[in-house]
Tab-separated table of C-alpha atoms and ligand atoms in Angstrom:
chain	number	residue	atom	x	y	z
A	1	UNK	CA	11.644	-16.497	30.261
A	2	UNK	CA	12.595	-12.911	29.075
A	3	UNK	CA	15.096	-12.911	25.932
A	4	UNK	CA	16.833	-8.865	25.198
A	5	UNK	CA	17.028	-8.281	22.021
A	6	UNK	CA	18.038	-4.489	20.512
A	7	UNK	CA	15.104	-4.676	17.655
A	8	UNK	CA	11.773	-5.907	17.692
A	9	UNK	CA	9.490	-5.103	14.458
A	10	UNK	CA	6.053	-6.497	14.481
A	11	UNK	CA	4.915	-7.739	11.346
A	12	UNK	CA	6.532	-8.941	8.209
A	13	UNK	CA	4.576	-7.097	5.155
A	14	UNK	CA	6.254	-5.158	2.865
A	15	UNK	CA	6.875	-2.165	5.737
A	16	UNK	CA	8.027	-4.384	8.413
A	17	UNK	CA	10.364	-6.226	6.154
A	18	UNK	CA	11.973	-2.646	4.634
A	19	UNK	CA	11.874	-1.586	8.149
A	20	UNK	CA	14.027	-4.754	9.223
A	21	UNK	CA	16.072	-3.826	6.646
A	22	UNK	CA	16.742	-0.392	7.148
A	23	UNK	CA	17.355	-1.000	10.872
A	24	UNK	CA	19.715	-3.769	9.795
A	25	UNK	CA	21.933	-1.678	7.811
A	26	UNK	CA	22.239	1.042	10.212
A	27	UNK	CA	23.760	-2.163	12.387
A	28	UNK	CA	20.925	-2.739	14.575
A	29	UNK	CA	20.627	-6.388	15.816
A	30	UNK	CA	16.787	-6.986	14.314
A	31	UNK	CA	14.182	-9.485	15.014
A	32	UNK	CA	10.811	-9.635	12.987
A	33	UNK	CA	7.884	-10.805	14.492
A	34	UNK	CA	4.891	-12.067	12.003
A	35	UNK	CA	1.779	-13.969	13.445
A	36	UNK	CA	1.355	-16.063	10.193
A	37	UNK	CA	3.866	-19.015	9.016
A	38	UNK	CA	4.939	-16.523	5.940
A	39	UNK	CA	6.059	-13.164	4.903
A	40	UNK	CA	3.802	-10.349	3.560
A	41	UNK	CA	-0.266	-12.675	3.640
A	42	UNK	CA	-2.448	-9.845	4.708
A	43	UNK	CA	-2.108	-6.081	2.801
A	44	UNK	CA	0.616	-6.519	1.204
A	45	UNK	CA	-0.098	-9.533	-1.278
A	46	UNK	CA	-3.526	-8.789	-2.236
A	47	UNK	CA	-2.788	-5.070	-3.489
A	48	UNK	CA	-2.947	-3.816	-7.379
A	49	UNK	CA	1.029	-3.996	-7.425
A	50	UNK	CA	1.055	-0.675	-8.762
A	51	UNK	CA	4.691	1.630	-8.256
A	52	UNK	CA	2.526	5.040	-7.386
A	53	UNK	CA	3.688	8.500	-9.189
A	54	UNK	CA	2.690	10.515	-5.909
A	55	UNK	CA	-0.456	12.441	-7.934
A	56	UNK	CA	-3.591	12.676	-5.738
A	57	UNK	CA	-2.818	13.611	-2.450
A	58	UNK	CA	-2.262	17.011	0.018
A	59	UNK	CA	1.149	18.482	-0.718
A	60	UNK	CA	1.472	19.157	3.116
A	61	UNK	CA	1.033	15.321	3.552
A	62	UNK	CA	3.658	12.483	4.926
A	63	UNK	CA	1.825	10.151	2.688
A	64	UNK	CA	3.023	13.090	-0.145
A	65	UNK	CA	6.458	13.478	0.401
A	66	UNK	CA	6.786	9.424	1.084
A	67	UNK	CA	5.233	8.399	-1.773
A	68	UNK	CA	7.607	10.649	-4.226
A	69	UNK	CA	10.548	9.680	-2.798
A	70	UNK	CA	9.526	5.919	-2.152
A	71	UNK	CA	8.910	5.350	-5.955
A	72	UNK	CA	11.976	6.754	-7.027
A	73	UNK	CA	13.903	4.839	-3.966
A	74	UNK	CA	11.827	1.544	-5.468
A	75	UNK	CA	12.383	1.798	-9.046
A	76	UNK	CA	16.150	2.200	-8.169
A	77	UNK	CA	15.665	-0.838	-5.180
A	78	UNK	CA	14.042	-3.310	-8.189
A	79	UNK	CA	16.820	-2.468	-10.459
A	80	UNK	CA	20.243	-2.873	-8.129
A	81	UNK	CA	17.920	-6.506	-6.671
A	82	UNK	CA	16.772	-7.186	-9.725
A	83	UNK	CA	13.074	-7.548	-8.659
A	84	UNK	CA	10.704	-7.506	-11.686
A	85	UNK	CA	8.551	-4.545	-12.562
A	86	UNK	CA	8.262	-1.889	-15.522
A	87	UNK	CA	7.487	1.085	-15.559
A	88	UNK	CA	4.774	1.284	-17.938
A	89	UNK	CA	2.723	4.728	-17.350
A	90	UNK	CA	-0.608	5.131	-16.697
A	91	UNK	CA	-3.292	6.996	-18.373
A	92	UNK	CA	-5.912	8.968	-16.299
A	93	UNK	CA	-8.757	9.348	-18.253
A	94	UNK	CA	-11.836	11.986	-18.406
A	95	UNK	CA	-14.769	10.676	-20.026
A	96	UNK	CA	-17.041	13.794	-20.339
A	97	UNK	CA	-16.740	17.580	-20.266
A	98	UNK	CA	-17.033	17.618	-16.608
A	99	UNK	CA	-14.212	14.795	-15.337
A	100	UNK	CA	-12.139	16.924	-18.513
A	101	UNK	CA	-12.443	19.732	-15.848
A	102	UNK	CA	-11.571	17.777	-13.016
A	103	UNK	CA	-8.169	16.869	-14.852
A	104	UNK	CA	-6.856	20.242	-14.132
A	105	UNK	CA	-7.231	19.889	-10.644
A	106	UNK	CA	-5.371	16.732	-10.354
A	107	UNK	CA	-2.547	17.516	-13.033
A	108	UNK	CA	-1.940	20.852	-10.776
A	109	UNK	CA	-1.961	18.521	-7.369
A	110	UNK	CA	0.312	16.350	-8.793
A	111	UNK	CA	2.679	18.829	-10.142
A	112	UNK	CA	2.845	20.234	-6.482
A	113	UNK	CA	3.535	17.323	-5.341
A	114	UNK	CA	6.709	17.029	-7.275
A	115	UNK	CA	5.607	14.635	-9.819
A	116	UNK	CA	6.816	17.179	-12.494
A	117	UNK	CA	6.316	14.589	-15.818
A	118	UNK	CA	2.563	14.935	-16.352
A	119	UNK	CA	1.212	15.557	-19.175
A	120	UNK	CA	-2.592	16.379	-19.870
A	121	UNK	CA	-3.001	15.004	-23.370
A	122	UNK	CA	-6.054	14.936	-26.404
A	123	UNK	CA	-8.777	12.529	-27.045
A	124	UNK	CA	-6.610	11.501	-30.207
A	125	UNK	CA	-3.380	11.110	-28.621
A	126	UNK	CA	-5.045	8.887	-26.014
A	127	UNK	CA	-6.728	7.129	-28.459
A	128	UNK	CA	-3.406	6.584	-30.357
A	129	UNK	CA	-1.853	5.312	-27.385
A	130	UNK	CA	-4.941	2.962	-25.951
A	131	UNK	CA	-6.897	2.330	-29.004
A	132	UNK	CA	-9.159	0.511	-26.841
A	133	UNK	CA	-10.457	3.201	-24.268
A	134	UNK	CA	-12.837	5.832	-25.242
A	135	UNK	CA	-12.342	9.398	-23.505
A	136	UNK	CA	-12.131	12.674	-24.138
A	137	UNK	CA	-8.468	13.559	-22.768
A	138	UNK	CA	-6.204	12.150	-20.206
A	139	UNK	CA	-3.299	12.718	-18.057
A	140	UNK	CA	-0.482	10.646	-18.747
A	141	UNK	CA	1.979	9.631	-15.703
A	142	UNK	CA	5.118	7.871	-17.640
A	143	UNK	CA	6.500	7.548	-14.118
A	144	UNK	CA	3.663	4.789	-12.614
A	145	UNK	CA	4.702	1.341	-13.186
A	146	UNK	CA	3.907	-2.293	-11.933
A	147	UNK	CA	5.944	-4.471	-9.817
A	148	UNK	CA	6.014	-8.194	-8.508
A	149	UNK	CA	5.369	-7.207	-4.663
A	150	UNK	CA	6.006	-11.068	-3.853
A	151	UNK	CA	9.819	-10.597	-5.174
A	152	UNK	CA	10.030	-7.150	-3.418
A	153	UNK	CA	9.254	-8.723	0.097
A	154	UNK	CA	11.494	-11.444	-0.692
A	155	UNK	CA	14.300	-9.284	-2.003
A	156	UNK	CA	13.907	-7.321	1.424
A	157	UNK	CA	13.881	-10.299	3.839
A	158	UNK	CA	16.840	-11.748	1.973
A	159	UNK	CA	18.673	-8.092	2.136
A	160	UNK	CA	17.704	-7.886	5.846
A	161	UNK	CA	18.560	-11.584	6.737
A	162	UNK	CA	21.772	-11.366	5.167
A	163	UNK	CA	22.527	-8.924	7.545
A	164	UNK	CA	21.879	-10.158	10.631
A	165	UNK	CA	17.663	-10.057	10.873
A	166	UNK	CA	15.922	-12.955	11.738
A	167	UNK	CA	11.987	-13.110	10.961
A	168	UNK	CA	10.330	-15.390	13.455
A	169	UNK	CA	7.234	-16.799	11.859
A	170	UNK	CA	3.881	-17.846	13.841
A	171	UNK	CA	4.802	-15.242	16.339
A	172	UNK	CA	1.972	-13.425	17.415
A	173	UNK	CA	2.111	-10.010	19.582
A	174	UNK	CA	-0.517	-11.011	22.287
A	175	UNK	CA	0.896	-7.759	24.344
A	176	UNK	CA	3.586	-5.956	26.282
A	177	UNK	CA	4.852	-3.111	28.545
A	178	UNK	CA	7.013	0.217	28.765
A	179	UNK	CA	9.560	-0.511	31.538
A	180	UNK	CA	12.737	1.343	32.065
A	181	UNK	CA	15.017	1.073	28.889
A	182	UNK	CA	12.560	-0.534	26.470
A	183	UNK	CA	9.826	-2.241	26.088
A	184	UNK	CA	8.465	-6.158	26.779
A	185	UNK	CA	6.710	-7.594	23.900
A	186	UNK	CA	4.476	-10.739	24.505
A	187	UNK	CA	4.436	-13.370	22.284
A	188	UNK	CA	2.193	-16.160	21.785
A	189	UNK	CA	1.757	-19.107	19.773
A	190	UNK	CA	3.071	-22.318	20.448
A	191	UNK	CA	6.365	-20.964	22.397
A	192	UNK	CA	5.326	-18.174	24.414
A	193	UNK	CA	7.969	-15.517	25.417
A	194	UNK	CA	8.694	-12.367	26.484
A	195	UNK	CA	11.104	-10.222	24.587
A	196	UNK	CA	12.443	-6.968	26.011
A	197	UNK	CA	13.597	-4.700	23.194
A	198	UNK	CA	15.247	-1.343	23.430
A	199	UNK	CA	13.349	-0.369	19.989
A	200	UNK	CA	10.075	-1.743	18.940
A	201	UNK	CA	8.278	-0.821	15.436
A	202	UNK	CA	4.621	-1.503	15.106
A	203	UNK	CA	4.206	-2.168	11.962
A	204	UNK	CA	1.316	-4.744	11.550
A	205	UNK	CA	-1.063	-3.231	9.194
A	206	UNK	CA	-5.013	-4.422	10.312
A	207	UNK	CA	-3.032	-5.771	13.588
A	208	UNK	CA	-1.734	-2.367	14.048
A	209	UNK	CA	-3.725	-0.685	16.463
A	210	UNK	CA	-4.743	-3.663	18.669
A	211	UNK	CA	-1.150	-4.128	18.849
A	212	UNK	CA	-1.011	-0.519	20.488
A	213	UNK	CA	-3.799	-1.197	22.977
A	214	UNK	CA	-2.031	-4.384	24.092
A	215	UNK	CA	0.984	-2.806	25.349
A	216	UNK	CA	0.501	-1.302	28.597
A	217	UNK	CA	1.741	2.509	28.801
A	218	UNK	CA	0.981	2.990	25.036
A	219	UNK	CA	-1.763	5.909	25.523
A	220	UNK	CA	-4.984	4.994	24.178
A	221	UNK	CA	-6.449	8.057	23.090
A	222	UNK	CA	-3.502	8.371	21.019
A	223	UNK	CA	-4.370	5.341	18.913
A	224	UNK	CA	-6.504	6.349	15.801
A	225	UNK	CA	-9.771	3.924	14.965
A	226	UNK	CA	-9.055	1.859	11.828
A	227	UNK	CA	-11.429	1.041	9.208
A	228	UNK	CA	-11.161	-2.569	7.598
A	229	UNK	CA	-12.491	-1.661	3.860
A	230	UNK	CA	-12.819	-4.282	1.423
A	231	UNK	CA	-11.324	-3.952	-1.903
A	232	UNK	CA	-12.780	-6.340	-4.930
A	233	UNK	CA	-10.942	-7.229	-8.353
A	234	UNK	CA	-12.518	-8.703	-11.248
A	235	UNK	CA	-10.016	-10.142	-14.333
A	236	UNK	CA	-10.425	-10.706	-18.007
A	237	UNK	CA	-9.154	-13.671	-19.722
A	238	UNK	CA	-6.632	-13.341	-22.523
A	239	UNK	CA	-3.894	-10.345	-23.108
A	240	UNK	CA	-4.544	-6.812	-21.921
A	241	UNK	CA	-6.845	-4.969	-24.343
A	242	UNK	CA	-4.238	-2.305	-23.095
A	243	UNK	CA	-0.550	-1.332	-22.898
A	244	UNK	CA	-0.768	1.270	-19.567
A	245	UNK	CA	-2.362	1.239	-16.237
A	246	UNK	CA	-5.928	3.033	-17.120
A	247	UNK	CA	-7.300	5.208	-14.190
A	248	UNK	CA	-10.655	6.838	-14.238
A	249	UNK	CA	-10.853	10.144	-12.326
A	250	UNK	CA	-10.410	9.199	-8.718
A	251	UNK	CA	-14.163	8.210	-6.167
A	252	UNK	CA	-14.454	8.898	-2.108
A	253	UNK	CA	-12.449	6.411	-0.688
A	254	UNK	CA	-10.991	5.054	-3.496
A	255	UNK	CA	-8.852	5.913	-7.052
A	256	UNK	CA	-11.811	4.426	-9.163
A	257	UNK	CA	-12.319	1.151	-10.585
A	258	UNK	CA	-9.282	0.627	-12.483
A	259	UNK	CA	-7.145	-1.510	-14.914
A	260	UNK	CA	-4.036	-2.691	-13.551
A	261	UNK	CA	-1.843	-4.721	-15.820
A	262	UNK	CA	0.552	-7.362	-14.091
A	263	UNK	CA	3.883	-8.761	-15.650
A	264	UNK	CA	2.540	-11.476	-17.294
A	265	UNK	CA	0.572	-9.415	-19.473
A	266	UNK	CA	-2.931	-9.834	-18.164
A	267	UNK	CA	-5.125	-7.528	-16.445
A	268	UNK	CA	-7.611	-6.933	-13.619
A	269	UNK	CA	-9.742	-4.158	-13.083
A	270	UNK	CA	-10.605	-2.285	-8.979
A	271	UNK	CA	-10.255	-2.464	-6.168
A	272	UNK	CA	-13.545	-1.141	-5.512
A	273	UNK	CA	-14.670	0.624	-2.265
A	274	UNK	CA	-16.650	-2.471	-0.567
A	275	UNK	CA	-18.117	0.219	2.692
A	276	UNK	CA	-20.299	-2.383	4.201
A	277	UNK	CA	-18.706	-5.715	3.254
A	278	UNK	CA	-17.025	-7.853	5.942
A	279	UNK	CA	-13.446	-7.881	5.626
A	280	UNK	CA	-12.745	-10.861	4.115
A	281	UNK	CA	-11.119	-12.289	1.531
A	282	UNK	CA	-13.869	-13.396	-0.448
A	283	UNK	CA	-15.300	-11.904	-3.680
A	284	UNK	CA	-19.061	-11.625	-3.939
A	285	UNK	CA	-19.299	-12.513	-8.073
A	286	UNK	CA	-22.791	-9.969	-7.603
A	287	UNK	CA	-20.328	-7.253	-7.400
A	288	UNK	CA	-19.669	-7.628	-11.090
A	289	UNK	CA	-22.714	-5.639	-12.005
A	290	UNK	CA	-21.408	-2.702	-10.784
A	291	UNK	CA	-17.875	-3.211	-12.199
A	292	UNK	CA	-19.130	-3.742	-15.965
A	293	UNK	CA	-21.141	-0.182	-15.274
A	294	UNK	CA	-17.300	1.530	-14.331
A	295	UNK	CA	-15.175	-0.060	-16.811
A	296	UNK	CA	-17.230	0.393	-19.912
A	297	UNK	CA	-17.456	4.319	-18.883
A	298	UNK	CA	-13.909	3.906	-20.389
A	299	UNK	CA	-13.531	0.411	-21.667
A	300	UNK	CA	-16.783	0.299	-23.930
A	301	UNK	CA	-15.972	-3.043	-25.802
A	302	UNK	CA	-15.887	-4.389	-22.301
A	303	UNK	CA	-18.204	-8.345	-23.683
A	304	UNK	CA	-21.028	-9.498	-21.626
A	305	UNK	CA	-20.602	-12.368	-19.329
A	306	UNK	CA	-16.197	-11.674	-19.383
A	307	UNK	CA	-15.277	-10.456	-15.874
A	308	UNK	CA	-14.372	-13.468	-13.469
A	309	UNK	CA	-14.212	-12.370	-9.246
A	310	UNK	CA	-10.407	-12.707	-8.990
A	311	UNK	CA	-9.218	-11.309	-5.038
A	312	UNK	CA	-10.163	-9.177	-2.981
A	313	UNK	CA	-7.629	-7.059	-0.210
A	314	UNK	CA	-8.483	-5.211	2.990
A	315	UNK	CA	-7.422	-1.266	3.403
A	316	UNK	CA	-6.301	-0.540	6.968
A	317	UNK	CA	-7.781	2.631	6.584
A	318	UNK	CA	-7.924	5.629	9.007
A	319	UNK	CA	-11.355	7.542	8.136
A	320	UNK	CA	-14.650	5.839	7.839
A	321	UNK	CA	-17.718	6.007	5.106
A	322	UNK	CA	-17.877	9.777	4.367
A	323	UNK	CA	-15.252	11.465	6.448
A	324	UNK	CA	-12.366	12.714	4.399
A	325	UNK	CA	-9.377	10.862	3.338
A	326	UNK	CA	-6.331	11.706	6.257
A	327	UNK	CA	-2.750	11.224	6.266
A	328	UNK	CA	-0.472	8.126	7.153
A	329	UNK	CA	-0.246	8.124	10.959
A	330	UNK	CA	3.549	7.389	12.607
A	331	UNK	CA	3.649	8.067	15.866
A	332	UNK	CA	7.245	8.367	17.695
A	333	UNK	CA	8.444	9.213	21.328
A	334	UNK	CA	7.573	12.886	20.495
A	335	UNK	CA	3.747	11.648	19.799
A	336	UNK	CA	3.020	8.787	22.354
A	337	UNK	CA	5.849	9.560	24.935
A	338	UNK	CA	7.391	6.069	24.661
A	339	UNK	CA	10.891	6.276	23.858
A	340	UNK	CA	12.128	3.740	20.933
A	341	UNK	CA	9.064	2.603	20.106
A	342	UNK	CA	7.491	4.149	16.381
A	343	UNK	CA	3.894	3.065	15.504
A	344	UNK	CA	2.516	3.163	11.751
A	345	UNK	CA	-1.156	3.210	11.346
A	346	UNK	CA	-3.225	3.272	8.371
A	347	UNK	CA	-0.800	2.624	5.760
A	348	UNK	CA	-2.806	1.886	3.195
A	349	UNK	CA	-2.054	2.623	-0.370
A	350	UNK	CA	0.202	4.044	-1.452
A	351	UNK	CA	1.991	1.751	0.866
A	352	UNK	CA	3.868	-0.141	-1.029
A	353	UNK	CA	5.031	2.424	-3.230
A	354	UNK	CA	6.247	4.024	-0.031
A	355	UNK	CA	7.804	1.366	1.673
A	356	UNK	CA	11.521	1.996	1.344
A	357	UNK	CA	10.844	5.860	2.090
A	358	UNK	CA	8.968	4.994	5.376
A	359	UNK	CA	11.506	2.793	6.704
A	360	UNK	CA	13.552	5.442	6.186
A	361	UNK	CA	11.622	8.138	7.829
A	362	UNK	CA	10.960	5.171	10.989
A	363	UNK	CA	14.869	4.829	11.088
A	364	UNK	CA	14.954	8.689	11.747
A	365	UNK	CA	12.173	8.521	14.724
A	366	UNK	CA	14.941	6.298	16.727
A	367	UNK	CA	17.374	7.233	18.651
B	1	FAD	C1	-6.877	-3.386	-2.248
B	1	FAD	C2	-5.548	-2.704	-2.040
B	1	FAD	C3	-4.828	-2.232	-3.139
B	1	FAD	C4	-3.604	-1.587	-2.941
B	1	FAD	N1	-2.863	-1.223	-4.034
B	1	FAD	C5	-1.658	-0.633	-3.848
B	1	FAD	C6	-0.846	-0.297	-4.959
B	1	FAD	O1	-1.158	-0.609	-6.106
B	1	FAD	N2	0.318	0.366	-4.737
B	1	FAD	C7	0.714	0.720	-3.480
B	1	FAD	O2	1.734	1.385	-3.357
B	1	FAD	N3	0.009	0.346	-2.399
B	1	FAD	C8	-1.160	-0.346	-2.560
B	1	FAD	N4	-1.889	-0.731	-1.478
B	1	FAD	C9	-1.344	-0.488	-0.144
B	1	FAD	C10	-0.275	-1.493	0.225
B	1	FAD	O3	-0.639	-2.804	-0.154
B	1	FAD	C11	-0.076	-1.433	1.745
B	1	FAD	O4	0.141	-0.109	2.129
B	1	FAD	C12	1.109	-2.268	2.211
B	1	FAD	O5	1.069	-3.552	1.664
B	1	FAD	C13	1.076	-2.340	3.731
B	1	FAD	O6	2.140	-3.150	4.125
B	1	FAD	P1	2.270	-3.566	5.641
B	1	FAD	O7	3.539	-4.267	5.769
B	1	FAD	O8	2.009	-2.361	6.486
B	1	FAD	O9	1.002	-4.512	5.870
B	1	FAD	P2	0.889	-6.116	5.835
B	1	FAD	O10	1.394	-6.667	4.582
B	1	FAD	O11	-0.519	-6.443	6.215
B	1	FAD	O12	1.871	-6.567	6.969
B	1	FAD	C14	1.525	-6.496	8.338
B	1	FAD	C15	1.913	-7.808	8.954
B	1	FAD	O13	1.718	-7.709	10.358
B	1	FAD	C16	1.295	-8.979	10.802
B	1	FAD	N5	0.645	-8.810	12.099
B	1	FAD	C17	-0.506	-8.168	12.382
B	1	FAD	N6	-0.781	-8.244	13.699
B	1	FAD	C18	0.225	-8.957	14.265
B	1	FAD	C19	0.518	-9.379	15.586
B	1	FAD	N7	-0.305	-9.110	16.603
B	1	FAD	N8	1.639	-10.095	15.802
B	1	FAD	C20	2.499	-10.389	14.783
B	1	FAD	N9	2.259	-10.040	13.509
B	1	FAD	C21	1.146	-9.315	13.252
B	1	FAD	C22	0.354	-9.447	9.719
B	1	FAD	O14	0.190	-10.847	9.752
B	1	FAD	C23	1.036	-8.959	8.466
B	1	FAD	O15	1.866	-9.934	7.875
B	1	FAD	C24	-3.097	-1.391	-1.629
B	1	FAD	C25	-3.830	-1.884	-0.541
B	1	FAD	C26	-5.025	-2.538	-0.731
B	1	FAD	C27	-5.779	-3.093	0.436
């Protein structure tokens, strides 16, 4: 049996689920499909929960421009849905002469980026604001901030179902076609179906591109290879020794083992950049070896025997082991050919950060 429906997003993460939402508002008739039995249990709920400032990356990006404009869409989202976070700054911090030197470099990225409220401060006033981490100067981003990415999901669905989505759990994309005026989406599970759609938005994360390759017409060579990188985090028992999110200067790959703080007060310190691991969910308590190493560059009181493996997430990233860091990838009709049907690959971080900005930007690929 074929149902028609006007909407079809695949997957209900953070993106999908500001997708629906966007879509929704604009009056289209929306249906979510997620392969699990609940919202947002891959990417986006095993993340740092961090609200990015927009620092680090190429001013000519997507990622960029998304990124800027999703925080300051997000911090005004949380507020009007009263969804918990605080914007608490974070301190990136130089802990010799020559990561002091690579400060300039990212204080004048981030300024071109449009984060215009850094501030590249001493080894005192660090120390006055984080008496526990040693450095010898730091930029300080008053504009980062943390956020409960559980009540952001659930803010969105509830925004979205109010008007008019409907998120159909343990529906799994097992394929699909172009055909004239849309496209048929297959869906498995325990009630198979066929949905025709005149809009369809991929936006399933680690599902993503084998999502693309199911649907016959979607051209292949068009589909970028993803890279499943594992991310580790290790936590500390008791109240933060700190007060802001505490970056070290960023690594290949990744922003550096750092110390996230979450509402409640406690923190945990990655992700790391796992290259080799399997992608699972599992955190190999070895690893801590290498995270005590890290933190104490900048955390030296950092006791013997204190980190515990907390969780680990999986980047759906676009560039492999040595091969530079690339953009966000949304293809539209003027990429693939395919009209109403938008593709996001390799959001990874600063994905959540981003979300409300690229639902927007998807909205705008539609007709
Ligand atoms: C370790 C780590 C730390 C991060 N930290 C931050 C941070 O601090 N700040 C920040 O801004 N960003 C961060 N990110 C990035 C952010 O978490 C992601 O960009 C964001 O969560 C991606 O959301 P999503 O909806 O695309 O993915 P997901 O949440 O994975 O949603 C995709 C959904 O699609 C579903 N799906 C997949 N295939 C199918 C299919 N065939 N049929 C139906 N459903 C399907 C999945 O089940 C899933 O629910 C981090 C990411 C990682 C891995």
């Amino acid at each position: 049996m074929t149902e028609t429906v006007d909407t079809v997003v695949i997957g209900a993460g953070v993106v999908g689920l500001a997708v629906a939402r966007e879509l929704t508002l604009a009056g289209h008739e929306v249906i979510v499909l997620e392969r699990h039995g609940l919202i947002g249990s891959e990417v986006s709920s095993r993340n740092s929960e961090v609200i990015h400032a927009g620092i680090y990356y190429d001013s000519a990006w997507l990622k960029t421009r998304l990124a800027v404009e999703g925080k300051a869409l997000l911090y005004d989202y949380c507020a009007s849905h009263g969804v918990a976070h605080d914007r608490i700054g974070k301190l990136i911090v130089a802990c010799d002469e020559a990561q002091l030197a690579r400060l300039d470099g990212i204080l004048a990225q981030g300024r071109r980026n449009g984060v215009t409220d850094l501030r590249l401060i001493g080894r005192d006033e660090a120390r006055e604001l984080e008496p526990n981490v040693a450095c010898v100067g730091a930029i300080l981003s008053p504009s980062s901030g943390i956020i409960d990415a559980h009540g952001l999901m659930l803010a969105l669905q509830g925004d979205a179902e109010s008007h008019g989505a409907m998120v159909a759990f343990n529906a799994p994309v097992t394929g699909g076609r172009v055909v004239d005026g849309g496209i048929e989406i297959c869906v498995g599970g325990a009630e198979p179906m066929d949905l025709r759609a005149r809009q369809v938005v991929i936006a399933a994360a680690l599902g993503a591109q084998d999502v693309a390759d199911a649907i016959d017409g979607y051209p292949v060579t068009r589909i970028p290879p993803i890279h499943k990188i594992k991310g580790n985090y290790f936590n500390i028992a008791g109240r933060a020794p700190f007060n802001h999110l505490i970056y070290p200067v960023p690594v290949p790959g990744g922003l550096g083992t750092h110390a996230t703080l979450d509402l409640g007060g406690q923190v945990k310190f990655g992700p790391d950049v796992d290259w080799d691991a399997e992608p699972d969910f599992s955190v190999d308590p070895a690893r801590a070896e290498e995270f005590y190493g890290a933190i104490r560059s900048y955390y030296p009181d950092l006791a013997d025997g204190a980190l515990q493996p907390d969780y680990a997430g999986v980047r759906p990233k676009l560039s492999g082991k040595g091969e530079p860091a690339v953009d966000f990838c949304i293809q539209g009709p003027k990429d693939h050919g395919i009209a109403g049907l938008v593709a996001l690959f390799g959001i990874e971080s600063p994905g959540l950060t981003s979300s409300l900005a690229i639902a927007r930007h998807t909205a705008r690929l539609l007709p």
